Short mmCIF file of C-alpha atoms in Angstrom, two decimals:
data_model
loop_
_atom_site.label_atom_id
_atom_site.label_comp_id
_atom_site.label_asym_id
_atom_site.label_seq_id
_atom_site.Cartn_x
_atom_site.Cartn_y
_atom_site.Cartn_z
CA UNK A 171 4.36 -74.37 13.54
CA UNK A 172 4.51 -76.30 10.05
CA UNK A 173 7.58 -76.95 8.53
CA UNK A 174 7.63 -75.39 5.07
CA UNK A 175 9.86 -76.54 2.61
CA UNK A 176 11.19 -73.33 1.76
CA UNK A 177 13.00 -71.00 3.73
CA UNK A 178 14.15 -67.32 2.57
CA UNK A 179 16.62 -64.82 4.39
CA UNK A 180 15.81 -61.23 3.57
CA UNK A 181 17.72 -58.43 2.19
CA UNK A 182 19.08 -58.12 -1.29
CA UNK A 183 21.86 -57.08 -2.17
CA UNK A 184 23.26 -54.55 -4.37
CA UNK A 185 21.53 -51.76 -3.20
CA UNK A 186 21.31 -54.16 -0.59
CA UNK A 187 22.65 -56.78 -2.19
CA UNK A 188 20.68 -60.82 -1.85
CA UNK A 189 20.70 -62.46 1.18
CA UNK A 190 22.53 -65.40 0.07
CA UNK A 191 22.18 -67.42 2.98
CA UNK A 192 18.66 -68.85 1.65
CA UNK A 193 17.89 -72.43 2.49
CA UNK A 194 16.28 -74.60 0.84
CA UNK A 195 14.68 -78.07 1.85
CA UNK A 196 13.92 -79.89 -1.07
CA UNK A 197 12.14 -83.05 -0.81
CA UNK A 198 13.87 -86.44 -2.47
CA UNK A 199 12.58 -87.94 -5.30
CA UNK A 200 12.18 -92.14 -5.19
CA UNK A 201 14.34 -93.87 -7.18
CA UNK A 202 13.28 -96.16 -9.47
CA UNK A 203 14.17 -99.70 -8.54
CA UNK A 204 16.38 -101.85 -10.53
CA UNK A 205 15.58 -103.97 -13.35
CA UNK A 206 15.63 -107.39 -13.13
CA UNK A 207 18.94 -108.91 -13.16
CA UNK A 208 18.30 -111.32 -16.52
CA UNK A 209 17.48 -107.58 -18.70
CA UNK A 210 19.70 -107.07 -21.26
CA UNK A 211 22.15 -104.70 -21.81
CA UNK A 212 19.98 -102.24 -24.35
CA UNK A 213 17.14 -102.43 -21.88
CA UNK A 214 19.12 -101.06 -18.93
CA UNK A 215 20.98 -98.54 -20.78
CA UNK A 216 17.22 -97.18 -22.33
CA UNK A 217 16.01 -97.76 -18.32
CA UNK A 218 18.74 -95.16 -17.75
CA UNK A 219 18.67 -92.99 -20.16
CA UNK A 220 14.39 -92.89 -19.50
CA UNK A 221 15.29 -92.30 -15.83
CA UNK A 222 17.70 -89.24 -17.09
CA UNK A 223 14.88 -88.04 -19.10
CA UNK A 224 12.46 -87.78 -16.34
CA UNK A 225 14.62 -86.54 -13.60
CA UNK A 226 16.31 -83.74 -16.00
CA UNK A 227 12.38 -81.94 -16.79
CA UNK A 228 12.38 -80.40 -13.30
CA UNK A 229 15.84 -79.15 -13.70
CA UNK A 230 15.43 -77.81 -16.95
CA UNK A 231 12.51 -75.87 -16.05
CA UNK A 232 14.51 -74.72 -13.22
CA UNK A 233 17.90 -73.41 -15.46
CA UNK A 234 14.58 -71.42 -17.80
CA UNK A 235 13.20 -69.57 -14.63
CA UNK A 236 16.73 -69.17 -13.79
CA UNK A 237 17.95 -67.31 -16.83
CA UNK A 238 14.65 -65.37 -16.55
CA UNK A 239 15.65 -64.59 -12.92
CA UNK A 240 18.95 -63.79 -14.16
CA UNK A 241 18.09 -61.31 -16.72
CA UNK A 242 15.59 -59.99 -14.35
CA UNK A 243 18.01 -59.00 -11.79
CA UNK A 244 20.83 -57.94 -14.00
CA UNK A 245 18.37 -55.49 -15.79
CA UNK A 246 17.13 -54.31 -12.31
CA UNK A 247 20.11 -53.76 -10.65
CA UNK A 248 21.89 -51.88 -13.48
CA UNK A 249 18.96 -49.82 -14.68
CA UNK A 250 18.56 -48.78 -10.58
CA UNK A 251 21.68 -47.72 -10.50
CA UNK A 252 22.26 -46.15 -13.80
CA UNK A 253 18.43 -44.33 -12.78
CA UNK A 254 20.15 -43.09 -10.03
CA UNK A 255 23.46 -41.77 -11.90
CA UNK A 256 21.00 -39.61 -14.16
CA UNK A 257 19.00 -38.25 -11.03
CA UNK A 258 22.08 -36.86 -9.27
CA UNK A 259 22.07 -34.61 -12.30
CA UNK A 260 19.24 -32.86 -11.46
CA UNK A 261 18.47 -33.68 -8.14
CA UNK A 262 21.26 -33.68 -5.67
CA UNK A 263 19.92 -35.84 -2.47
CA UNK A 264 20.98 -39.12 -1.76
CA UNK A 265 19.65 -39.91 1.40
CA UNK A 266 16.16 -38.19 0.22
CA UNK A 267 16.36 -41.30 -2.42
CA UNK A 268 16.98 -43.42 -0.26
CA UNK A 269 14.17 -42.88 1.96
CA UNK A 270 11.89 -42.68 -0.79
CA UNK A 271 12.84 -45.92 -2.13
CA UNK A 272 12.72 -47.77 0.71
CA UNK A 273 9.17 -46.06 1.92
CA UNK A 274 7.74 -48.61 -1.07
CA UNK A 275 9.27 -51.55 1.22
CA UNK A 276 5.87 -51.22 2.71
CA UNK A 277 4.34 -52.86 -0.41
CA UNK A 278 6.27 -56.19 0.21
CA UNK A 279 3.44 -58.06 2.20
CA UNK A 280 0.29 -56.81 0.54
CA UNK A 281 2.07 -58.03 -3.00
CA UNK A 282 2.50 -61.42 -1.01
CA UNK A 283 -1.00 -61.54 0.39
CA UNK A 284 -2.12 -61.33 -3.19
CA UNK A 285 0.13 -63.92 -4.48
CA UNK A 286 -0.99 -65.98 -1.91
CA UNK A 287 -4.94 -65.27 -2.48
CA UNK A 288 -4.28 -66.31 -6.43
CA UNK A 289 -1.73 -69.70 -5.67
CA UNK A 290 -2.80 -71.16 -2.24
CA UNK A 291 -5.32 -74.19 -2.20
CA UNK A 292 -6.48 -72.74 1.71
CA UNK A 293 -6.98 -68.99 1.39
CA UNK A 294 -6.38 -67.61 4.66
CA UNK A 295 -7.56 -63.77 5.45
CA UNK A 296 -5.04 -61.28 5.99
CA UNK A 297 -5.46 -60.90 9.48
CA UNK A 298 -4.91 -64.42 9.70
CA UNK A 299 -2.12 -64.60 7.52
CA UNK A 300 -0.48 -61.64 9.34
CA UNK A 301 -0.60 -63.23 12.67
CA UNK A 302 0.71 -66.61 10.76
CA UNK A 303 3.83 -64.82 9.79
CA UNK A 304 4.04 -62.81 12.72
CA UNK A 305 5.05 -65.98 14.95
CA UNK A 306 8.63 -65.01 13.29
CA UNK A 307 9.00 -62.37 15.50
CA UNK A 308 8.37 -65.15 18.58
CA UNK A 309 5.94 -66.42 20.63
CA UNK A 310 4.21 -62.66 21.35
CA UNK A 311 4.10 -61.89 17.64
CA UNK A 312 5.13 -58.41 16.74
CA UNK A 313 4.98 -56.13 19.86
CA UNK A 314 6.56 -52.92 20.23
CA UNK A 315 9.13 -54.38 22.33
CA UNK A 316 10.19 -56.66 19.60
CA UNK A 317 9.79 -53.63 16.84
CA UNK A 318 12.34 -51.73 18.55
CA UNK A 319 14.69 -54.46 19.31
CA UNK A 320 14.85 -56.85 16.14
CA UNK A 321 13.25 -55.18 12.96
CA UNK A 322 14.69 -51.10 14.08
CA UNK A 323 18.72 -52.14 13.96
CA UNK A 324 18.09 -53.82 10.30
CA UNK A 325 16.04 -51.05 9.02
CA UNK A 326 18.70 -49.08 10.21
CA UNK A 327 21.31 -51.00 8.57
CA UNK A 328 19.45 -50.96 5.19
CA UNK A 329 18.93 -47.45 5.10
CA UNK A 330 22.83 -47.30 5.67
CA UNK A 331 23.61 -49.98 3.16
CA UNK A 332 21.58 -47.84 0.17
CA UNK A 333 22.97 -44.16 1.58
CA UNK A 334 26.32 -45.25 1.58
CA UNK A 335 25.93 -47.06 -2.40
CA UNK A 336 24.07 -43.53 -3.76
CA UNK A 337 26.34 -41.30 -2.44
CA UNK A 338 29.23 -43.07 -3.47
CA UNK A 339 27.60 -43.45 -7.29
CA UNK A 340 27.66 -39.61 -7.07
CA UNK A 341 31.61 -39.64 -7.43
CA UNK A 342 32.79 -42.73 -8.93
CA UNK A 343 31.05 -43.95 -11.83
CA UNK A 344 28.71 -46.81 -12.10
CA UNK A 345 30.80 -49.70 -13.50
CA UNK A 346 33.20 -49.06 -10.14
CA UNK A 347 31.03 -48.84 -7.95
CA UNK A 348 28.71 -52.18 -9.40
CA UNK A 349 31.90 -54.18 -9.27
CA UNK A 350 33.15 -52.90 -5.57
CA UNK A 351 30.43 -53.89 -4.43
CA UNK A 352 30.24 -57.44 -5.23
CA UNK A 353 33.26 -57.64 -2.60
CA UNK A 354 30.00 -57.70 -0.33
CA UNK A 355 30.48 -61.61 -0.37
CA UNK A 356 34.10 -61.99 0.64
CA UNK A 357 33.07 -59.73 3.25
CA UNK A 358 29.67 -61.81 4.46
CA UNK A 359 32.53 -65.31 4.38
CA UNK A 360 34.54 -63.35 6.67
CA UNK A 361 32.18 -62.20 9.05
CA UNK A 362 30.41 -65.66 9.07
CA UNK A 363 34.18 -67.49 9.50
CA UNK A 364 34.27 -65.19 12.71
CA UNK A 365 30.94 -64.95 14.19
CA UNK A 366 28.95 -67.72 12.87
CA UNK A 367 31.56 -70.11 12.75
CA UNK A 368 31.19 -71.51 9.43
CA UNK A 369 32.87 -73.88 7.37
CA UNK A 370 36.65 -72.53 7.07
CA UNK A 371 37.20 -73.02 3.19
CA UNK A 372 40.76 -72.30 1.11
CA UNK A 373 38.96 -71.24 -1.79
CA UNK A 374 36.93 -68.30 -0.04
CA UNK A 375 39.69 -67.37 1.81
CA UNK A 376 41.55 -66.59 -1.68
CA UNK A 377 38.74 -65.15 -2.93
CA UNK A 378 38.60 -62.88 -0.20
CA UNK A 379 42.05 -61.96 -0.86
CA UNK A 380 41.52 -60.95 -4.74
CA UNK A 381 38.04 -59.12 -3.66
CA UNK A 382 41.10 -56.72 -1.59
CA UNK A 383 43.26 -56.54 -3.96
CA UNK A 384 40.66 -55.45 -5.98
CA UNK A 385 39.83 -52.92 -3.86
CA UNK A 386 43.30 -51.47 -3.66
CA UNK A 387 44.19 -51.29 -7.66
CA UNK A 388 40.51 -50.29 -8.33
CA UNK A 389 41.77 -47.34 -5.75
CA UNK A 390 44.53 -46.70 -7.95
CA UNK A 391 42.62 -47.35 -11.57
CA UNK A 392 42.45 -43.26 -11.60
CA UNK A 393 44.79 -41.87 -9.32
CA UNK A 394 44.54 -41.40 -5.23
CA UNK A 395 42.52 -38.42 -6.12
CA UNK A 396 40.64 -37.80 -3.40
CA UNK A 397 36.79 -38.27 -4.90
CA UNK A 398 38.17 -41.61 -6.41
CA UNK A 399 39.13 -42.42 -2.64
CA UNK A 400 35.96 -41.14 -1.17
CA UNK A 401 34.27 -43.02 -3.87
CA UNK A 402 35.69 -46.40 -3.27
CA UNK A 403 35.54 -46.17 0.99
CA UNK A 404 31.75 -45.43 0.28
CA UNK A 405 31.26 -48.73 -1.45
CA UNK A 406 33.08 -50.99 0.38
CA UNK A 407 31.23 -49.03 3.59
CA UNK A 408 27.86 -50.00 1.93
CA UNK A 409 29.24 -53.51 1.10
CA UNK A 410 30.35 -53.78 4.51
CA UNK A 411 27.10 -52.62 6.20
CA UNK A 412 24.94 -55.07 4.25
CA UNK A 413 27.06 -58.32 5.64
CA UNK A 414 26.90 -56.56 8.82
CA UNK A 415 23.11 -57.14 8.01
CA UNK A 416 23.33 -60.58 6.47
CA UNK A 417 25.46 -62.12 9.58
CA UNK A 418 23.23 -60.51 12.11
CA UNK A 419 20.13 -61.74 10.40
CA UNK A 420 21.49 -64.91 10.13
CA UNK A 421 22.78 -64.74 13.75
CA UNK A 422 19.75 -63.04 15.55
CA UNK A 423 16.55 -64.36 13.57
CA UNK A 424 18.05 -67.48 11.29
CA UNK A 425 15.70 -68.13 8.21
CA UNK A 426 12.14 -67.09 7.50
CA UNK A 427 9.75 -68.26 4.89
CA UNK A 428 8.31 -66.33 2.23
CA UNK A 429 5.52 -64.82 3.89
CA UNK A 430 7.57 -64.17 7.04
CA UNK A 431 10.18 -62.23 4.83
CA UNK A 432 7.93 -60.19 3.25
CA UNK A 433 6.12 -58.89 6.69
CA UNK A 434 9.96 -58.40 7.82
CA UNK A 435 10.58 -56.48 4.37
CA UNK A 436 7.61 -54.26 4.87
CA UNK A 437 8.04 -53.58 8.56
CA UNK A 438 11.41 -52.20 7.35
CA UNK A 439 8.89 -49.75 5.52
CA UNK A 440 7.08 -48.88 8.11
CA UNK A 441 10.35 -48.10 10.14
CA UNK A 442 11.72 -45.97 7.60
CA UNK A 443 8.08 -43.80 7.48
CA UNK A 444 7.89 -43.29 11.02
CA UNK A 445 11.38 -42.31 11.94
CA UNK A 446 13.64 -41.52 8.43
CA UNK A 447 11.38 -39.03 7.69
CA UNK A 448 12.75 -36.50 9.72
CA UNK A 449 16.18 -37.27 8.73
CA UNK A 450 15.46 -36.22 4.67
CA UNK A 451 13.33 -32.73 5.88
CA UNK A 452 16.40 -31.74 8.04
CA UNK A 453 18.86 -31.95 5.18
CA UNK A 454 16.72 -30.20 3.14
CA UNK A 455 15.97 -26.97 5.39
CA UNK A 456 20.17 -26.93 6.30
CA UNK A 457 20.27 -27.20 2.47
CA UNK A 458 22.74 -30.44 2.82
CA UNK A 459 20.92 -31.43 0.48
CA UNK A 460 19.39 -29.71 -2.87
CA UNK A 461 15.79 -30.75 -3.73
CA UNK A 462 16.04 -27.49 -5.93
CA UNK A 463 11.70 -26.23 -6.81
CA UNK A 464 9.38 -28.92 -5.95
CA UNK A 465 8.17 -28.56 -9.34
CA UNK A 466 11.54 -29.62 -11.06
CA UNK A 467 11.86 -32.91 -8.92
CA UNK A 468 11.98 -35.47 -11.50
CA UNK A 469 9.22 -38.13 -9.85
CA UNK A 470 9.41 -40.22 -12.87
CA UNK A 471 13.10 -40.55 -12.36
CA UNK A 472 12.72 -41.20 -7.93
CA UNK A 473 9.80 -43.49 -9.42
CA UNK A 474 11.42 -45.53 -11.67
CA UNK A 475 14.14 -46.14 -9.31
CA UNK A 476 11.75 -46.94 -6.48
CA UNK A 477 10.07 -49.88 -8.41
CA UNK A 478 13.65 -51.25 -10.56
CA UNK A 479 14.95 -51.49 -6.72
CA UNK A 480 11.37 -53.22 -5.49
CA UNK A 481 11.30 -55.62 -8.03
CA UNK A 482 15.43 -56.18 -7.48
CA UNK A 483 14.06 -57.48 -3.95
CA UNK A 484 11.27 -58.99 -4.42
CA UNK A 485 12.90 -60.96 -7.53
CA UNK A 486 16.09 -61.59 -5.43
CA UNK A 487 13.95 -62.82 -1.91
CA UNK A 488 11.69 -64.75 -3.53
CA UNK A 489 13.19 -66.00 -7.09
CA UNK A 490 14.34 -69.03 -4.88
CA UNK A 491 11.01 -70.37 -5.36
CA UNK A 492 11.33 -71.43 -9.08
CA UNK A 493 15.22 -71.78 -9.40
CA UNK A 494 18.91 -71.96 -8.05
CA UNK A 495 20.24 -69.38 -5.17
CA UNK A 496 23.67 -69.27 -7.20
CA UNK A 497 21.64 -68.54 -10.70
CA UNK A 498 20.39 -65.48 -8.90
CA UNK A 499 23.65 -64.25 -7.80
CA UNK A 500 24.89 -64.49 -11.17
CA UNK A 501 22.60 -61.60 -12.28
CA UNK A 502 24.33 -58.99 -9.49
CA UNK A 503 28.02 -60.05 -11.11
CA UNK A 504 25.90 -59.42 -14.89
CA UNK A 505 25.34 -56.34 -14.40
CA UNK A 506 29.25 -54.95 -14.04
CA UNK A 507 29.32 -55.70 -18.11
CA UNK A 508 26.01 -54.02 -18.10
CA UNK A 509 27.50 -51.23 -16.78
CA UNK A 510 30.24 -50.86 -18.23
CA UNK A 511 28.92 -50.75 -22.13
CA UNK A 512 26.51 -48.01 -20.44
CA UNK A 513 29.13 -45.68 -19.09
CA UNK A 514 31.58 -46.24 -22.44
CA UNK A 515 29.02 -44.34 -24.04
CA UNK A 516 27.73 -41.64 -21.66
CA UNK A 517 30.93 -40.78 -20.03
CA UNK A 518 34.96 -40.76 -20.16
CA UNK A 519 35.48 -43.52 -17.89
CA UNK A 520 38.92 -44.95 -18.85
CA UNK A 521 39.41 -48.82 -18.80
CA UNK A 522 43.00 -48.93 -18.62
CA UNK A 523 44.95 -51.92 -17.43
CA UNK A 524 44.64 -51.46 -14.00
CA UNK A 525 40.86 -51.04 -13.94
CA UNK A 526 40.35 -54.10 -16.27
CA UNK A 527 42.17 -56.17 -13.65
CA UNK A 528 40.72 -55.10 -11.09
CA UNK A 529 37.26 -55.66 -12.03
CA UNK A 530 38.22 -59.48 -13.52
CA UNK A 531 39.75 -60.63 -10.42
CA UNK A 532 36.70 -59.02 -8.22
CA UNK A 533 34.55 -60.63 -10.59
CA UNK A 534 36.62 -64.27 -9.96
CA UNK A 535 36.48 -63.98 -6.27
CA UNK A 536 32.89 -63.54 -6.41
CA UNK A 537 32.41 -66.40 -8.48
CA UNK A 538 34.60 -68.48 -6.80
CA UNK A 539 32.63 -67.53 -3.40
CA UNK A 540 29.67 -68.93 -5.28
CA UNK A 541 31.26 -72.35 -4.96
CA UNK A 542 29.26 -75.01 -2.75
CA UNK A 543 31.35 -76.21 0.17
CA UNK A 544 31.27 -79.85 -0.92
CA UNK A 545 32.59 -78.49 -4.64
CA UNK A 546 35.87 -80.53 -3.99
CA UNK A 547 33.83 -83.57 -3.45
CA UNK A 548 31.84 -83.26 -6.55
CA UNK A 549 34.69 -82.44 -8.66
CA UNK A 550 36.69 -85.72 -7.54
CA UNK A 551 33.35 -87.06 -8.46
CA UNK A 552 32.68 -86.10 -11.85
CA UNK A 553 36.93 -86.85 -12.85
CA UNK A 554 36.01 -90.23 -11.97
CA UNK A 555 33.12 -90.53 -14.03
CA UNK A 556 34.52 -89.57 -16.83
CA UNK A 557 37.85 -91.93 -16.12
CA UNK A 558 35.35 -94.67 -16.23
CA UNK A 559 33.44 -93.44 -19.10
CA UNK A 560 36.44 -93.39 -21.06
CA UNK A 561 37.19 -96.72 -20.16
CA UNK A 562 33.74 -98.22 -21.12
CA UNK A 563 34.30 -96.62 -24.47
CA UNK A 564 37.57 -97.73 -25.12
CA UNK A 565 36.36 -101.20 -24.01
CA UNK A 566 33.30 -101.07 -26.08
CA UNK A 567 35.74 -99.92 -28.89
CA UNK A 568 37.71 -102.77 -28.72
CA UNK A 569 35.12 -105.56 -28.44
CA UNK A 570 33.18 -103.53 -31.70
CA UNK A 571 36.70 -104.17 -33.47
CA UNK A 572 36.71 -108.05 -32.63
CA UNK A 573 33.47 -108.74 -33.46
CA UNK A 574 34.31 -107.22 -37.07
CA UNK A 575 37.08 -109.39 -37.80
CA UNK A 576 34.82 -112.26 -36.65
CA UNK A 577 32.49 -111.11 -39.03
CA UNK A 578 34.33 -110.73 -41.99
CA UNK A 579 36.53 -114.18 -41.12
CA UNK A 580 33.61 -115.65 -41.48
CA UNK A 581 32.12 -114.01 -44.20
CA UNK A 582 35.55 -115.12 -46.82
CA UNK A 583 33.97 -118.86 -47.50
CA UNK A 584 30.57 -117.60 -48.42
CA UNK A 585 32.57 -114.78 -50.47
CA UNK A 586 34.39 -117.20 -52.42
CA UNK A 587 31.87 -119.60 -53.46
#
């Protein structure tokens, strides 16, 4: 198989919040060699600074796709779940959303294919691009064997992972229920600490330990009431389900590339058709849940929620491809502001003290989570630049204020005359 430079875990979070554990193997650029030793000092420093110039165009391109990316998934995210606020008004079925959201997983590879038909310099057929990306599956491709026993337990996992979210939007309010869920990453560090055996690190361990005590005084921000409780153990279930999912993907199948995830993505689909459709008709005719008449469903409200949450995914699994991982997590922590200006306005959501504090340090333990594991490294790194750039200043300084008294010392005779 060829080695790809990019390689993409699926998921996404938030309604199944990003796979973070994308990896990405960029290639090193060439340095430029060193000028030769008699150059003087302006030609090195404009040697650098040309350098700088070159190596920073990539990068910047990189930071504009990623505030695109950003804006794309904070919009996504917080209009899905707002969408879905507004729906429970009228239509009272969770799981029925669910299922119909996720049925338009199935769209995942054929949106690929055609990405792939308009970008790729070797256009392969579909059958041939199918059987490429079924090799992720193993050696036998995608068999029924293989159906049952490595896509089946994630789809259902990510049927779960939404349920769980919806139903819990239905009786805490959005902004709550955005910002529980972030905890999602302090609980994928955990589970990777203890099954994966990563990289113990301090700072994720404390982070982990605000994303709780978040939990607890969010808990508290109205009361132990119990819809407020309810509420809150339905988030952290969901957030807890989809690391379940991360760590298990991560265990069980490792990394796949683009075209690889989306098959994955869409075989979810096809999961979810064949054997969640029972599940939704069952609730309906033991009137669990209320559809109400068929011709009051509001399919421009399940619709727009299908295709926010579709293009959450497919912006979340794939946005790795023209900018930073960490950029695109910063959309998912966006969109607690997001929601909060929303439900100001449409509800009586009361941000007292406890519920402002709880959301700010849920809000620093994800961010701190976002930290690369060598951050101590680079931070000892970029103090000592800047010790030495201050010295080189202060030296420069100095020999700029000797060479003026030279100058004027010598300018006095010439003066006089």
């Amino acid at each position: 198989m060829k080695k790809h430079s990019a390689r993409v875990a699926p998921l996404s979070a938030c309604n199944s919040p990003v796979l973070t554990l994308t990896k990405v193997e960029g290639e090193e650029r060439p340095r430029d060699g060193p000028g030769p030793a008699d150059a003087s000092a302006a030609g090195a420093e404009a040697g650098r600074a040309g350098r700088r110039c070159r190596c920073s165009g990539p990068r910047l391109r990189k930071l504009s796709w990623g505030l695109g990316v950003v804006l794309c998934v904070c919009a996504c995210w917080a209009g899905s779940t707002q969408l879905a606020k507004e729906t429970f008004r009228t239509f009272d079925a969770p799981f029925t959303l669910t299922w119909f959201a996720t049925t338009w997983n199935c769209l995942f590879f054929p949106l690929y294919y055609v990405g792939h038909v308009c970008r790729a310099a070797e256009r392969q057929s579909v059958r041939q691009r199918y059987r490429e990306c079924c090799r992720f599956f193993g050696d036998n491709g995608l068999t029924l064997k293989v159906f049952f026993t490595k896509a089946a337990p994630f789809g259902v996992l990510w049927t779960l992972t939404n349920y769980l979210y919806l139903h819990a939007i239905k009786k805490i309010n959005t902004t709550d229920a955005s910002v529980l869920f972030c905890c999602n990453k302090a609980f994928v560090f955990l589970l990777s600490w203890i099954v994966l055996r990563d990289r113990f690190m301090g700072v994720r361990i404390v982070a982990a330990i605000l994303a709780i005590a978040g939990i607890v005084m969010m808990t508290y921000a109205d009361g132990f009431h119990s819809h407020t409780v309810m509420g809150v153990a339905l988030v952290v279930g969901s957030a807890s389900v989809s690391a379940l999912y991360k760590v298990l993907f991560k265990l069980l199948l490792g990394g796949a590339k683009f075209g690889e995830a989306a098959l994955f993505l869409s075989v979810l689909g096809v999961f979810n058709v064949l054997f969640i459709t029972c599940i939704p008709v069952i609730l309906y005719f033991t009137k669990v849940e209320d559809w109400g008449p068929f011709s009051s469903i509001p399919w421009g409200n399940l619709c727009g929620f299908s295709v926010l949450l579709l293009t959450f995914n497919i912006v979340l699994n794939f946005g790795i491809a023209v900018t930073y991982p960490t950029l695109m997590s910063l959309g998912i922590v966006l969109s607690v502001p997001v929601n909060a200006v929303v439900d100001h306005y449409t509800t009586e959501i009361a941000f007292n003290g406890v519920r402002v504090i709880a959301i700010i340090i849920i809000g620093l333990g994800f961010l701190l989570l976002l930290l690369p594991e060598e951050w101590d490294v680079w931070l000892v790194k970029l103090l000592t630049r800047l010790k030495v750039r201050k010295k080189e200043e202060t030296v420069e300084g100095g020999a700029d204020l000797g060479a003026g008294g030279q100058n004027r010392r010598r300018a006095r005779p010439s003066f006089a005359r």
